[in-house]
Short mmCIF file of N, CA, C and O in Angstrom, two decimals:
data_model
loop_
_atom_site.label_atom_id
_atom_site.label_comp_id
_atom_site.label_asym_id
_atom_site.label_seq_id
_atom_site.Cartn_x
_atom_site.Cartn_y
_atom_site.Cartn_z
N MET A 1 -32.63 36.72 116.67
CA MET A 1 -31.45 35.89 116.90
C MET A 1 -31.72 34.43 116.51
O MET A 1 -30.92 33.81 115.85
N SER A 2 -32.88 33.89 116.95
CA SER A 2 -33.13 32.48 116.63
C SER A 2 -33.41 32.29 115.15
O SER A 2 -33.12 31.23 114.61
N ALA A 3 -33.97 33.30 114.48
CA ALA A 3 -34.19 33.19 113.03
C ALA A 3 -32.85 33.10 112.29
O ALA A 3 -32.72 32.33 111.34
N VAL A 4 -31.88 33.86 112.75
CA VAL A 4 -30.55 33.81 112.13
C VAL A 4 -29.91 32.45 112.38
O VAL A 4 -29.33 31.85 111.47
N LEU A 5 -30.04 31.94 113.59
CA LEU A 5 -29.49 30.63 113.92
C LEU A 5 -30.16 29.53 113.11
O LEU A 5 -29.50 28.63 112.59
N ALA A 6 -31.48 29.61 112.96
CA ALA A 6 -32.21 28.63 112.13
C ALA A 6 -31.72 28.70 110.69
O ALA A 6 -31.49 27.65 110.06
N TRP A 7 -31.55 29.90 110.17
CA TRP A 7 -31.07 30.08 108.80
C TRP A 7 -29.68 29.47 108.63
O TRP A 7 -29.41 28.79 107.64
N LEU A 8 -28.80 29.67 109.61
CA LEU A 8 -27.45 29.11 109.54
C LEU A 8 -27.47 27.58 109.61
O LEU A 8 -26.73 26.91 108.87
N LEU A 9 -28.30 27.02 110.49
CA LEU A 9 -28.40 25.57 110.59
C LEU A 9 -28.91 24.95 109.29
O LEU A 9 -28.37 23.96 108.79
N ILE A 10 -29.97 25.54 108.75
CA ILE A 10 -30.53 25.03 107.50
C ILE A 10 -29.51 25.17 106.37
O ILE A 10 -29.36 24.27 105.55
N GLY A 11 -28.77 26.27 106.36
CA GLY A 11 -27.71 26.46 105.35
C GLY A 11 -26.64 25.38 105.46
O GLY A 11 -26.19 24.84 104.45
N ALA A 12 -26.23 25.06 106.69
CA ALA A 12 -25.22 24.01 106.88
C ALA A 12 -25.75 22.66 106.43
O ALA A 12 -25.01 21.87 105.81
N ILE A 13 -27.01 22.39 106.70
CA ILE A 13 -27.60 21.11 106.27
C ILE A 13 -27.67 21.05 104.75
O ILE A 13 -27.37 20.02 104.14
N ARG A 14 -28.05 22.16 104.12
CA ARG A 14 -28.12 22.20 102.65
C ARG A 14 -26.73 21.97 102.04
O ARG A 14 -26.60 21.27 101.03
N VAL A 15 -25.68 22.55 102.64
CA VAL A 15 -24.32 22.32 102.14
C VAL A 15 -23.99 20.84 102.22
O VAL A 15 -23.46 20.25 101.28
N TYR A 16 -24.33 20.21 103.34
CA TYR A 16 -24.14 18.77 103.49
C TYR A 16 -24.89 18.02 102.38
O TYR A 16 -24.33 17.12 101.75
N GLN A 17 -26.14 18.40 102.14
CA GLN A 17 -26.95 17.70 101.14
C GLN A 17 -26.36 17.84 99.74
O GLN A 17 -26.42 16.90 98.95
N TRP A 18 -25.81 18.99 99.43
CA TRP A 18 -25.29 19.23 98.09
C TRP A 18 -23.87 18.71 97.90
O TRP A 18 -23.50 18.32 96.80
N VAL A 19 -23.05 18.70 98.96
CA VAL A 19 -21.64 18.36 98.82
C VAL A 19 -21.34 16.94 99.30
O VAL A 19 -20.78 16.13 98.55
N LEU A 20 -21.67 16.61 100.53
CA LEU A 20 -21.28 15.32 101.11
C LEU A 20 -22.25 14.18 100.80
O LEU A 20 -21.82 13.05 100.57
N SER A 21 -23.53 14.46 100.83
CA SER A 21 -24.52 13.40 100.65
C SER A 21 -24.35 12.65 99.32
O SER A 21 -24.43 11.42 99.30
N PRO A 22 -24.09 13.35 98.19
CA PRO A 22 -23.89 12.60 96.94
C PRO A 22 -22.66 11.68 96.99
O PRO A 22 -22.65 10.62 96.37
N VAL A 23 -21.65 12.07 97.75
CA VAL A 23 -20.43 11.26 97.86
C VAL A 23 -20.68 10.04 98.76
O VAL A 23 -20.25 8.93 98.45
N LEU A 24 -21.41 10.25 99.86
CA LEU A 24 -21.67 9.17 100.82
C LEU A 24 -22.73 8.19 100.34
O LEU A 24 -22.75 7.04 100.76
N GLY A 25 -23.64 8.66 99.50
CA GLY A 25 -24.70 7.80 99.00
C GLY A 25 -25.87 7.71 99.95
O GLY A 25 -25.84 8.23 101.06
N PRO A 26 -26.93 7.02 99.52
CA PRO A 26 -28.14 6.92 100.35
C PRO A 26 -27.97 5.90 101.48
O PRO A 26 -28.11 4.70 101.28
N ASN A 27 -27.65 6.37 102.66
CA ASN A 27 -27.42 5.49 103.81
C ASN A 27 -28.47 5.60 104.90
O ASN A 27 -28.43 4.84 105.86
N CYS A 28 -29.38 6.55 104.77
CA CYS A 28 -30.36 6.77 105.84
C CYS A 28 -31.38 5.64 105.86
O CYS A 28 -31.86 5.19 104.82
N ARG A 29 -31.73 5.22 107.05
CA ARG A 29 -32.70 4.13 107.24
C ARG A 29 -34.12 4.65 107.36
O ARG A 29 -35.05 3.86 107.51
N PHE A 30 -34.30 5.95 107.35
CA PHE A 30 -35.60 6.55 107.59
C PHE A 30 -36.12 7.31 106.39
O PHE A 30 -35.36 7.71 105.51
N VAL A 31 -37.42 7.52 106.37
CA VAL A 31 -38.09 8.40 105.42
C VAL A 31 -38.87 9.40 106.26
O VAL A 31 -39.62 8.98 107.14
N PRO A 32 -38.68 10.67 106.08
CA PRO A 32 -37.72 11.35 105.22
C PRO A 32 -36.28 11.14 105.73
O PRO A 32 -36.08 10.73 106.87
N SER A 33 -35.32 11.44 104.86
CA SER A 33 -33.92 11.25 105.24
C SER A 33 -33.60 12.12 106.46
O SER A 33 -34.31 13.08 106.78
N CYS A 34 -32.53 11.79 107.14
CA CYS A 34 -32.16 12.53 108.36
C CYS A 34 -31.91 14.01 108.08
O CYS A 34 -32.29 14.86 108.88
N SER A 35 -31.32 14.32 106.94
CA SER A 35 -31.06 15.74 106.64
C SER A 35 -32.36 16.48 106.33
O SER A 35 -32.55 17.62 106.77
N ASN A 36 -33.28 15.85 105.60
CA ASN A 36 -34.58 16.49 105.36
C ASN A 36 -35.37 16.62 106.66
O ASN A 36 -36.07 17.61 106.88
N TYR A 37 -35.28 15.61 107.51
CA TYR A 37 -35.92 15.66 108.83
C TYR A 37 -35.37 16.85 109.63
O TYR A 37 -36.12 17.58 110.26
N ALA A 38 -34.05 17.03 109.59
CA ALA A 38 -33.42 18.11 110.36
C ALA A 38 -33.91 19.48 109.87
O ALA A 38 -34.21 20.36 110.69
N VAL A 39 -33.99 19.67 108.57
CA VAL A 39 -34.48 20.94 108.02
C VAL A 39 -35.91 21.19 108.48
O VAL A 39 -36.25 22.28 108.96
N GLU A 40 -36.77 20.19 108.36
CA GLU A 40 -38.17 20.34 108.77
C GLU A 40 -38.28 20.58 110.28
O GLU A 40 -39.09 21.38 110.73
N ALA A 41 -37.47 19.88 111.07
CA ALA A 41 -37.50 20.06 112.52
C ALA A 41 -37.10 21.48 112.91
O ALA A 41 -37.73 22.10 113.78
N VAL A 42 -36.08 22.02 112.28
CA VAL A 42 -35.65 23.39 112.58
C VAL A 42 -36.72 24.38 112.15
O VAL A 42 -37.03 25.34 112.87
N ARG A 43 -37.33 24.16 110.99
CA ARG A 43 -38.38 25.06 110.53
C ARG A 43 -39.60 25.01 111.45
O ARG A 43 -40.20 26.03 111.75
N ARG A 44 -39.99 23.82 111.88
CA ARG A 44 -41.21 23.66 112.66
C ARG A 44 -41.02 24.01 114.14
O ARG A 44 -41.90 24.59 114.76
N HIS A 45 -39.87 23.65 114.70
CA HIS A 45 -39.67 23.78 116.15
C HIS A 45 -38.65 24.84 116.56
O HIS A 45 -38.43 25.04 117.75
N GLY A 46 -38.00 25.47 115.59
CA GLY A 46 -36.98 26.46 115.91
C GLY A 46 -35.61 25.80 116.01
O GLY A 46 -35.49 24.57 116.00
N PRO A 47 -34.55 26.61 116.10
CA PRO A 47 -33.20 26.06 116.03
C PRO A 47 -32.80 25.19 117.22
O PRO A 47 -32.05 24.24 117.05
N PHE A 48 -33.31 25.49 118.39
CA PHE A 48 -32.86 24.75 119.57
C PHE A 48 -33.54 23.38 119.68
O PHE A 48 -32.89 22.35 119.67
N ARG A 49 -34.86 23.37 119.76
CA ARG A 49 -35.58 22.10 119.84
C ARG A 49 -35.42 21.31 118.54
O ARG A 49 -35.31 20.09 118.55
N GLY A 50 -35.38 22.01 117.40
CA GLY A 50 -35.18 21.34 116.11
C GLY A 50 -33.85 20.62 116.05
O GLY A 50 -33.75 19.50 115.55
N ALA A 51 -32.80 21.25 116.57
CA ALA A 51 -31.48 20.62 116.58
C ALA A 51 -31.46 19.40 117.50
O ALA A 51 -30.83 18.39 117.18
N ILE A 52 -32.17 19.48 118.62
CA ILE A 52 -32.24 18.34 119.54
C ILE A 52 -32.98 17.18 118.88
O ILE A 52 -32.54 16.03 118.93
N LEU A 53 -34.11 17.48 118.24
CA LEU A 53 -34.86 16.43 117.53
C LEU A 53 -34.01 15.80 116.42
O LEU A 53 -34.00 14.58 116.25
N ALA A 54 -33.29 16.64 115.67
CA ALA A 54 -32.45 16.14 114.59
C ALA A 54 -31.30 15.28 115.14
O ALA A 54 -30.98 14.22 114.57
N ALA A 55 -30.69 15.71 116.23
CA ALA A 55 -29.61 14.92 116.82
C ALA A 55 -30.11 13.57 117.31
O ALA A 55 -29.46 12.54 117.09
N TRP A 56 -31.28 13.55 117.93
CA TRP A 56 -31.87 12.29 118.41
C TRP A 56 -32.16 11.37 117.22
O TRP A 56 -31.94 10.17 117.27
N ARG A 57 -32.64 11.94 116.14
CA ARG A 57 -32.93 11.15 114.93
C ARG A 57 -31.63 10.56 114.37
O ARG A 57 -31.57 9.39 114.01
N ILE A 58 -30.59 11.36 114.28
CA ILE A 58 -29.31 10.88 113.74
C ILE A 58 -28.73 9.78 114.61
O ILE A 58 -28.17 8.80 114.11
N LEU A 59 -28.88 9.89 115.93
CA LEU A 59 -28.41 8.84 116.82
C LEU A 59 -29.16 7.53 116.60
O LEU A 59 -28.61 6.44 116.77
N ARG A 60 -30.44 7.62 116.23
CA ARG A 60 -31.23 6.42 115.97
C ARG A 60 -30.98 5.82 114.60
O ARG A 60 -31.37 4.69 114.33
N CYS A 61 -30.35 6.55 113.71
CA CYS A 61 -30.08 6.07 112.35
C CYS A 61 -28.78 5.27 112.36
O CYS A 61 -27.70 5.78 112.10
N ASN A 62 -28.91 3.99 112.68
CA ASN A 62 -27.73 3.14 112.81
C ASN A 62 -28.08 1.72 112.35
O ASN A 62 -29.26 1.41 112.14
N PRO A 63 -27.10 0.87 112.19
CA PRO A 63 -27.37 -0.48 111.68
C PRO A 63 -28.27 -1.33 112.56
O PRO A 63 -28.83 -2.31 112.10
N TRP A 64 -28.44 -0.97 113.83
CA TRP A 64 -29.26 -1.77 114.74
C TRP A 64 -30.72 -1.33 114.76
O TRP A 64 -31.52 -1.88 115.48
N ASN A 65 -31.05 -0.31 113.99
CA ASN A 65 -32.41 0.20 113.91
C ASN A 65 -32.99 -0.14 112.55
O ASN A 65 -32.35 0.06 111.53
N ILE A 66 -34.21 -0.64 112.53
CA ILE A 66 -34.86 -1.01 111.27
C ILE A 66 -35.16 0.21 110.43
O ILE A 66 -35.09 0.18 109.21
N GLY A 67 -35.51 1.33 111.07
CA GLY A 67 -35.83 2.55 110.34
C GLY A 67 -37.29 2.58 109.95
O GLY A 67 -38.15 2.06 110.66
N GLY A 68 -37.60 3.18 108.82
CA GLY A 68 -38.96 3.29 108.34
C GLY A 68 -39.43 4.73 108.31
O GLY A 68 -38.64 5.66 108.36
N TYR A 69 -40.74 4.89 108.25
CA TYR A 69 -41.34 6.22 108.19
C TYR A 69 -41.30 6.87 109.57
O TYR A 69 -41.80 6.30 110.54
N ASP A 70 -40.69 8.04 109.67
CA ASP A 70 -40.53 8.74 110.94
C ASP A 70 -40.59 10.24 110.69
O ASP A 70 -39.56 10.89 110.54
N PRO A 71 -41.80 10.80 110.63
CA PRO A 71 -41.92 12.24 110.36
C PRO A 71 -41.56 13.08 111.58
O PRO A 71 -41.51 12.59 112.70
N VAL A 72 -41.33 14.35 111.35
CA VAL A 72 -41.08 15.30 112.43
C VAL A 72 -42.38 15.40 113.25
O VAL A 72 -43.45 15.57 112.68
N PRO A 73 -42.29 15.29 114.57
CA PRO A 73 -43.51 15.36 115.37
C PRO A 73 -44.10 16.77 115.39
O PRO A 73 -43.39 17.76 115.18
N SER A 74 -45.39 16.84 115.65
CA SER A 74 -46.03 18.14 115.81
C SER A 74 -45.47 18.81 117.06
O SER A 74 -44.85 18.15 117.89
N ARG A 75 -45.74 20.08 117.21
CA ARG A 75 -45.23 20.79 118.39
C ARG A 75 -45.80 20.19 119.67
O ARG A 75 -45.09 20.01 120.65
N GLU A 76 -47.09 19.84 119.66
CA GLU A 76 -47.72 19.27 120.85
C GLU A 76 -47.12 17.91 121.18
O GLU A 76 -46.83 17.61 122.32
N ARG A 77 -46.97 17.08 120.18
CA ARG A 77 -46.44 15.73 120.40
C ARG A 77 -44.99 15.78 120.86
O ARG A 77 -44.58 15.03 121.74
N ALA A 78 -44.19 16.69 120.29
CA ALA A 78 -42.78 16.81 120.69
C ALA A 78 -42.68 17.28 122.14
O ALA A 78 -41.87 16.78 122.90
N ARG A 79 -43.52 18.21 122.51
CA ARG A 79 -43.51 18.72 123.88
C ARG A 79 -43.93 17.63 124.86
O ARG A 79 -43.34 17.46 125.91
N ARG A 80 -44.96 16.87 124.50
CA ARG A 80 -45.46 15.80 125.36
C ARG A 80 -44.41 14.71 125.55
O ARG A 80 -44.16 14.27 126.66
N SER A 81 -43.78 14.28 124.47
CA SER A 81 -42.79 13.20 124.59
C SER A 81 -41.54 13.66 125.33
O SER A 81 -40.91 12.89 126.02
N CYS A 82 -41.21 14.91 125.18
CA CYS A 82 -40.03 15.45 125.85
C CYS A 82 -40.26 15.59 127.35
O CYS A 82 -39.36 15.35 128.14
N CYS A 83 -41.45 15.99 127.73
CA CYS A 83 -41.68 16.38 129.12
C CYS A 83 -42.64 15.48 129.87
O CYS A 83 -43.02 15.80 131.00
N SER A 84 -43.07 14.38 129.30
CA SER A 84 -44.10 13.56 129.94
C SER A 84 -43.60 12.89 131.21
O SER A 84 -44.37 12.64 132.12
N SER A 85 -42.33 12.59 131.32
CA SER A 85 -41.83 11.92 132.51
C SER A 85 -41.71 12.87 133.71
O SER A 85 -41.53 12.43 134.82
N HIS A 86 -41.83 14.16 133.48
CA HIS A 86 -41.69 15.14 134.54
C HIS A 86 -43.03 15.54 135.16
O HIS A 86 -43.08 16.38 136.01
N ARG A 87 -44.13 14.95 134.71
CA ARG A 87 -45.45 15.32 135.24
C ARG A 87 -45.90 14.44 136.34
O ARG A 87 -45.57 13.37 136.55
#
């Protein structure tokens, strides 16, 4: 089930990359771009955690953020940052 969901999410992101992104132009403040980050996050962390990481990244991609290099975190680092306040 999660493999199918991951495949659908990545497919939707690819459609965005091929159809909308060329029209909107390069607006992302980060490297890799938010859509490439989302694909990598879904591949590395699965559809649920990957979608959460991608949504958080998109929320940070705004005019008030400087941006820069922001790779997808490793599984250990993502788990630690997500759950560190609960320990």
